[in-house]
Tab-separated table of C-alpha atoms in Angstrom:
chain	number	residue	atom	x	y	z
A	1346	MET	CA	0.000	0.000	0.000
A	1347	SER	CA	1.369	3.424	-0.944
A	1348	ARG	CA	1.689	6.074	1.735
A	1349	ILE	CA	-0.807	8.922	1.917
A	1350	ILE	CA	0.569	12.178	3.324
A	1351	LEU	CA	-1.886	14.776	4.611
A	1352	HIS	CA	-0.525	18.290	5.137
A	1353	CYS	CA	-2.556	20.663	7.324
A	1354	ASP	CA	-1.717	24.360	7.486
A	1355	LEU	CA	-2.911	25.893	10.756
A	1356	ASN	CA	-3.364	29.649	10.887
A	1357	SER	CA	-1.487	31.492	13.653
A	1358	PHE	CA	-0.332	28.120	15.020
A	1359	TYR	CA	2.564	29.197	17.245
A	1360	ALA	CA	0.598	32.121	18.636
A	1361	SER	CA	-2.339	29.808	19.360
A	1362	VAL	CA	-0.055	27.361	21.199
A	1363	GLU	CA	1.367	30.167	23.323
A	1364	LEU	CA	-2.135	31.390	24.205
A	1365	LEU	CA	-3.040	27.931	25.539
A	1366	SER	CA	-0.459	28.533	28.269
A	1367	HIS	CA	-1.424	32.186	28.696
A	1368	PRO	CA	-5.202	32.491	28.142
A	1369	GLU	CA	-5.102	35.931	29.764
A	1370	LEU	CA	-3.501	37.206	26.514
A	1371	LYS	CA	-6.324	35.967	24.285
A	1372	ASP	CA	-7.944	39.385	23.858
A	1373	VAL	CA	-4.797	41.507	23.657
A	1374	PRO	CA	-2.372	41.840	20.723
A	1375	ALA	CA	0.258	39.099	20.999
A	1376	ALA	CA	2.842	37.577	18.693
A	1377	VAL	CA	5.585	34.949	18.584
A	1378	CYS	CA	8.853	36.285	17.239
A	1379	GLY	CA	12.562	35.614	16.900
A	1380	ASP	CA	15.228	37.046	19.169
A	1381	PRO	CA	16.096	40.651	18.188
A	1382	ALA	CA	19.503	40.334	19.872
A	1383	SER	CA	20.339	37.413	17.548
A	1384	ARG	CA	19.178	39.350	14.466
A	1385	HIS	CA	16.121	37.099	14.157
A	1386	GLY	CA	13.725	39.891	14.967
A	1387	ILE	CA	10.740	39.058	12.766
A	1388	ILE	CA	7.148	38.103	13.509
A	1389	LEU	CA	6.604	34.333	13.240
A	1390	ALA	CA	2.911	34.281	14.171
A	1391	LYS	CA	0.327	36.633	15.634
A	1392	ASN	CA	-3.165	36.413	17.131
A	1393	ASP	CA	-6.345	38.024	15.801
A	1394	PRO	CA	-6.154	41.215	17.951
A	1395	ALA	CA	-2.653	41.837	16.555
A	1396	LYS	CA	-3.927	41.296	13.004
A	1397	LYS	CA	-6.423	44.130	13.522
A	1398	TYR	CA	-3.479	46.501	13.974
A	1399	GLY	CA	-2.005	45.383	10.657
A	1400	VAL	CA	0.760	43.228	12.184
A	1401	GLN	CA	1.976	40.776	9.542
A	1402	THR	CA	3.981	37.564	9.588
A	1403	ALA	CA	7.655	37.970	8.542
A	1404	GLU	CA	7.764	41.723	9.176
A	1405	THR	CA	10.331	43.184	11.566
A	1406	ILE	CA	9.559	43.578	15.256
A	1407	TRP	CA	10.220	47.319	15.177
A	1408	LEU	CA	7.663	47.761	12.414
A	1409	ALA	CA	5.120	45.627	14.299
A	1410	ARG	CA	5.649	47.688	17.465
A	1411	LYS	CA	5.298	50.854	15.429
A	1412	LYS	CA	1.839	49.674	14.415
A	1413	CYS	CA	0.999	48.354	17.884
A	1414	PRO	CA	3.231	49.726	20.691
A	1415	ASN	CA	1.549	47.501	23.325
A	1416	LEU	CA	2.222	44.241	21.430
A	1417	LEU	CA	3.222	41.306	23.691
A	1418	PHE	CA	5.617	38.537	22.578
A	1419	GLY	CA	6.219	34.912	23.507
A	1420	GLY	CA	8.857	32.251	22.794
A	1421	ALA	CA	6.439	29.293	22.755
A	1422	ALA	CA	8.180	25.952	22.187
A	1423	GLN	CA	11.685	27.341	22.706
A	1424	LYS	CA	10.809	28.546	26.215
A	1425	ILE	CA	9.228	25.238	27.172
A	1426	LEU	CA	12.166	23.147	25.911
A	1427	ARG	CA	14.697	25.388	27.660
A	1428	LYS	CA	12.760	24.932	30.888
A	1429	TYR	CA	13.575	21.218	30.668
A	1430	GLY	CA	17.212	21.794	29.719
A	1431	MET	CA	16.900	21.132	25.985
A	1432	GLU	CA	18.572	23.659	23.701
A	1433	THR	CA	20.113	21.480	20.973
A	1434	ILE	CA	18.949	18.831	18.501
A	1435	GLY	CA	21.250	16.311	20.192
A	1436	GLN	CA	19.545	16.834	23.535
A	1437	MET	CA	16.138	16.268	21.936
A	1438	ALA	CA	17.423	13.139	20.150
A	1439	ALA	CA	18.662	11.714	23.456
A	1440	CYS	CA	15.317	12.395	25.114
A	1441	LYS	CA	12.657	9.668	25.308
A	1442	ARG	CA	9.725	10.025	22.947
A	1443	GLU	CA	7.306	9.759	25.875
A	1444	THR	CA	9.040	12.642	27.657
A	1445	LEU	CA	8.763	14.939	24.643
A	1446	GLU	CA	5.127	13.942	24.161
A	1447	THR	CA	4.391	14.737	27.813
A	1448	ILE	CA	6.088	18.132	27.556
A	1449	MET	CA	4.914	19.208	24.106
A	1450	GLY	CA	1.955	16.981	23.255
A	1451	LYS	CA	1.696	15.979	19.590
A	1452	LEU	CA	4.383	18.527	18.759
A	1453	GLY	CA	6.759	16.425	20.871
A	1454	THR	CA	6.273	13.455	18.530
A	1455	GLN	CA	6.969	15.697	15.569
A	1456	LEU	CA	10.142	17.038	17.167
A	1457	TYR	CA	11.322	13.518	18.034
A	1458	GLU	CA	10.681	11.958	14.632
A	1459	TYR	CA	10.448	14.519	11.903
A	1460	GLU	CA	12.376	17.632	12.864
A	1461	TYR	CA	15.673	15.842	12.230
A	1462	ALA	CA	16.248	15.080	15.909
A	1463	ASN	CA	16.370	11.363	15.094
A	1464	GLY	CA	16.172	11.454	11.308
A	1465	LEU	CA	13.089	9.231	11.095
A	1466	ASP	CA	11.405	11.215	8.319
A	1467	GLU	CA	10.346	8.826	5.547
A	1468	SER	CA	9.817	11.472	2.877
A	1469	PRO	CA	10.982	10.248	-0.546
A	1470	VAL	CA	14.479	11.318	-1.575
A	1471	LYS	CA	14.460	13.560	-4.638
A	1472	SER	CA	17.219	14.588	-6.959
A	1473	ARG	CA	18.297	18.215	-6.684
A	1474	TYR	CA	17.633	18.433	-10.416
A	1475	GLU	CA	14.051	17.186	-10.137
A	1476	THR	CA	11.729	20.109	-10.694
A	1477	GLU	CA	8.232	20.533	-9.306
A	1478	PRO	CA	5.372	21.396	-11.666
A	1479	VAL	CA	4.881	25.137	-12.028
A	1480	LYS	CA	1.813	26.165	-10.023
A	1481	SER	CA	1.813	29.884	-10.781
A	1482	VAL	CA	3.645	32.505	-12.820
A	1483	GLY	CA	3.835	35.925	-11.188
A	1484	ASN	CA	5.600	39.219	-11.594
A	1485	GLY	CA	5.625	41.982	-8.995
A	1486	THR	CA	7.430	45.280	-8.723
A	1487	THR	CA	8.014	48.048	-6.210
A	1488	PHE	CA	7.870	51.454	-7.886
A	1489	SER	CA	10.368	54.244	-7.284
A	1490	PHE	CA	7.454	56.542	-6.375
A	1491	ASN	CA	3.915	55.956	-5.113
A	1492	LEU	CA	1.316	55.581	-7.848
A	1493	THR	CA	-1.834	57.633	-7.261
A	1494	LYS	CA	-3.423	57.980	-10.713
A	1495	ARG	CA	-5.520	55.440	-12.565
A	1496	GLN	CA	-3.365	55.683	-15.688
A	1497	GLN	CA	-0.240	54.974	-13.640
A	1498	ILE	CA	-1.875	51.868	-12.201
A	1499	ALA	CA	-3.028	50.796	-15.660
A	1500	ASP	CA	0.520	51.232	-16.991
A	1501	GLY	CA	1.920	49.196	-14.107
A	1502	ILE	CA	-0.609	46.389	-14.587
A	1503	ALA	CA	0.082	46.334	-18.334
A	1504	MET	CA	3.830	46.154	-17.744
A	1505	LEU	CA	3.539	43.230	-15.311
A	1506	THR	CA	0.878	41.391	-17.286
A	1507	GLY	CA	2.913	41.635	-20.483
A	1508	GLU	CA	5.834	39.864	-18.829
A	1509	VAL	CA	3.598	37.231	-17.214
A	1510	ALA	CA	2.001	36.534	-20.602
A	1511	SER	CA	5.441	36.208	-22.194
A	1512	ARG	CA	6.603	33.719	-19.546
A	1513	LEU	CA	3.410	31.666	-19.912
A	1514	ARG	CA	3.907	31.469	-23.655
A	1515	HIS	CA	7.556	30.515	-23.241
A	1516	SER	CA	6.626	27.741	-20.784
A	1517	GLY	CA	3.751	26.375	-22.862
A	1518	LEU	CA	1.218	27.152	-20.132
A	1519	TYR	CA	-2.226	28.732	-20.051
A	1520	ALA	CA	-3.626	30.687	-17.087
A	1521	GLY	CA	-6.877	29.382	-15.657
A	1522	GLY	CA	-7.141	32.397	-13.342
A	1523	VAL	CA	-5.582	35.722	-12.412
A	1524	GLN	CA	-4.579	37.135	-9.024
A	1525	VAL	CA	-3.672	40.753	-8.294
A	1526	THR	CA	-2.016	42.165	-5.153
A	1527	VAL	CA	-1.854	45.874	-4.304
A	1528	ARG	CA	0.552	47.090	-1.591
A	1529	ASP	CA	0.305	50.545	-0.008
A	1530	PRO	CA	3.193	52.574	1.527
A	1531	GLU	CA	2.451	51.031	4.952
A	1532	PHE	CA	3.062	47.534	3.505
A	1533	HIS	CA	-0.601	46.538	3.728
A	1534	ASP	CA	-1.488	44.060	0.967
A	1535	ARG	CA	-4.904	43.597	-0.618
A	1536	SER	CA	-5.481	40.743	-3.061
A	1537	ARG	CA	-8.213	39.503	-5.356
A	1538	GLN	CA	-8.343	36.570	-7.754
A	1539	ARG	CA	-10.726	35.351	-10.426
A	1540	GLN	CA	-11.158	32.206	-12.486
A	1541	LEU	CA	-11.122	32.761	-16.260
A	1542	SER	CA	-13.912	31.350	-18.415
A	1543	VAL	CA	-11.315	30.118	-20.917
A	1544	PRO	CA	-7.604	29.472	-20.108
A	1545	THR	CA	-5.307	31.863	-21.942
A	1546	TYR	CA	-1.826	33.319	-22.189
A	1547	LEU	CA	-2.885	36.329	-24.262
A	1548	PHE	CA	-1.916	39.721	-22.866
A	1549	ARG	CA	-5.227	41.473	-23.562
A	1550	ASP	CA	-7.272	38.824	-21.757
A	1551	LEU	CA	-4.992	38.749	-18.721
A	1552	ARG	CA	-4.668	42.525	-18.495
A	1553	GLY	CA	-8.421	43.074	-18.709
A	1554	THR	CA	-9.093	40.683	-15.827
A	1555	ALA	CA	-6.221	42.122	-13.779
A	1556	MET	CA	-7.564	45.672	-14.121
A	1557	GLU	CA	-11.064	44.557	-13.137
A	1558	LEU	CA	-9.608	43.045	-9.967
A	1559	VAL	CA	-7.583	46.183	-9.202
A	1560	ASN	CA	-10.713	48.320	-9.524
A	1561	GLU	CA	-12.375	46.163	-6.851
A	1562	ILE	CA	-9.702	46.892	-4.215
A	1563	TRP	CA	-8.207	50.286	-5.138
A	1564	LYS	CA	-9.602	53.770	-5.682
A	1565	PRO	CA	-7.584	56.865	-6.651
A	1566	PRO	CA	-5.809	58.774	-5.218
A	1567	SER	CA	-4.858	56.113	-2.623
A	1568	PRO	CA	-1.064	55.672	-2.936
A	1569	VAL	CA	0.280	52.355	-4.242
A	1570	ARG	CA	3.826	51.252	-3.463
A	1571	ALA	CA	3.869	47.912	-5.297
A	1572	LEU	CA	1.809	45.732	-7.619
A	1573	ARG	CA	1.843	42.027	-8.410
A	1574	VAL	CA	0.073	40.095	-11.168
A	1575	THR	CA	0.021	36.283	-10.939
A	1576	ALA	CA	-1.311	33.696	-13.374
A	1577	ILE	CA	-2.846	30.846	-11.339
A	1578	ASN	CA	-4.535	27.488	-11.966
A	1579	LEU	CA	-2.112	26.795	-14.798
A	1580	VAL	CA	-2.941	24.336	-17.568
A	1581	PRO	CA	-0.412	22.807	-20.002
A	1582	GLU	CA	-0.987	23.879	-23.585
A	1583	ASP	CA	-1.719	20.335	-24.758
A	1584	GLU	CA	-4.556	19.997	-22.222
A	1585	THR	CA	-6.558	23.029	-23.313
A	1586	PHE	CA	-7.963	21.689	-26.563
A	1587	GLU	CA	-11.319	20.761	-24.982
A	1588	GLN	CA	-11.812	24.222	-23.502
A	1589	VAL	CA	-11.988	26.308	-26.677
A	1590	ASP	CA	-14.378	29.254	-26.504
A	1591	LEU	CA	-16.901	28.512	-29.261
A	1592	PHE	CA	-18.178	32.090	-29.230
A	1593	ALA	CA	-14.802	33.781	-29.626
A	1594	SER	CA	-13.900	35.117	-33.036
A	1595	ALA	CA	-11.021	33.126	-34.525
A	1596	ALA	CA	-9.952	36.190	-36.486
A	1597	SER	CA	-9.953	38.343	-33.342
A	1598	ARG	CA	-7.797	35.886	-31.410
A	1599	GLU	CA	-5.441	35.586	-34.356
A	1600	GLN	CA	-5.086	39.379	-34.372
A	1601	GLN	CA	-4.029	39.203	-30.721
A	1602	GLU	CA	-1.772	36.220	-31.269
A	1603	ARG	CA	0.265	37.689	-34.123
A	1604	PRO	CA	1.757	40.780	-32.395
A	1605	GLU	CA	2.196	38.980	-29.062
A	1606	SER	CA	4.074	36.170	-30.758
A	1607	ALA	CA	6.351	38.717	-32.439
A	1608	MET	CA	6.972	40.476	-29.117
A	1609	ALA	CA	7.803	37.139	-27.463
A	1610	SER	CA	10.409	36.471	-30.129
A	1611	ILE	CA	11.998	39.875	-29.541
A	1612	ARG	CA	12.077	39.333	-25.771
A	1613	ASP	CA	13.635	35.898	-26.188
A	1614	LYS	CA	16.416	37.443	-28.233
A	1615	TYR	CA	16.976	40.790	-26.487
A	1616	GLY	CA	15.514	40.378	-22.973
A	1617	ASN	CA	12.188	40.998	-21.214
A	1618	ARG	CA	12.580	44.777	-21.115
A	1619	SER	CA	13.505	45.152	-24.779
A	1620	ILE	CA	9.876	45.781	-25.797
A	1621	ALA	CA	6.675	46.596	-23.918
A	1622	PHE	CA	3.079	47.615	-24.532
A	1623	GLY	CA	2.333	51.312	-24.882
A	1624	ARG	CA	3.566	53.599	-22.096
A	1625	THR	CA	4.643	50.903	-19.659
A	1626	GLN	CA	8.389	51.576	-19.768
A	1627	ARG	CA	8.083	54.948	-18.020
A	1628	LEU	CA	7.591	53.596	-14.492
A	1629	GLY	CA	10.580	53.107	-12.165
A	1630	ARG	CA	10.595	49.598	-10.748
A	1631	SER	CA	12.312	46.901	-8.698
A	1632	ASP	CA	11.137	43.467	-9.841
A	1633	GLU	CA	10.175	40.303	-7.954
A	1634	ASN	CA	9.400	37.256	-10.099
A	1635	ASP	CA	8.118	33.807	-9.147
């Protein structure tokens, strides 16, 4: 019988564990974080009251305290293990499973078996050259100045969508959906996503959906620091033949395909920034691709 592995992602897990030991903190902003003195000063998890202040996972402690000066922090598992004299993997490996389970509950079993304490993880060994299937194709950028006008946002979306479309085409993938993320100067992110009626890699289709999503979460003149456009629910090109839009004009799609194909060829030869749609090259940017 083949193994079945179930992965569960628990929201605010470490913060929730800490609050089990300190229920008096349930209704006040609290977070689990690294040690600032060891240069690990980022937020690892936070509770719901902290979320209301805009505290985000992976941001620095000083920024979190700037948003919420009265934020409380806890060390969770590290504090408990230190209480019993365990600070290294070797000490955990030498400890009895039953002892760890008594101290940490189910987490103790995980620490004993799977967190490399005893190397009992039975996950399959994979070659470093083995690649995972691409699940999304995204392009985001932080602009050199805050965007406040609708045309600026449209230019930014067009710029990012053009490069996403080019990468989809190059990879032989079609987007089954589009996701857009808007970040303001305070690093607050707002995202929306939508499933497409027909998978596509055409720029016009992706851009149109992306702009519709932006209009749902942004209104001028609210400042925008960064934008991200991501193609999601990807479908290989050879699996899209049954999903042709019978009502779409073949001539119209061919008119889109011809210039985009030419642009893709130019980008392949001279680089992604060698050609762009319309006015999109005017915006200062610092890219993040995935």
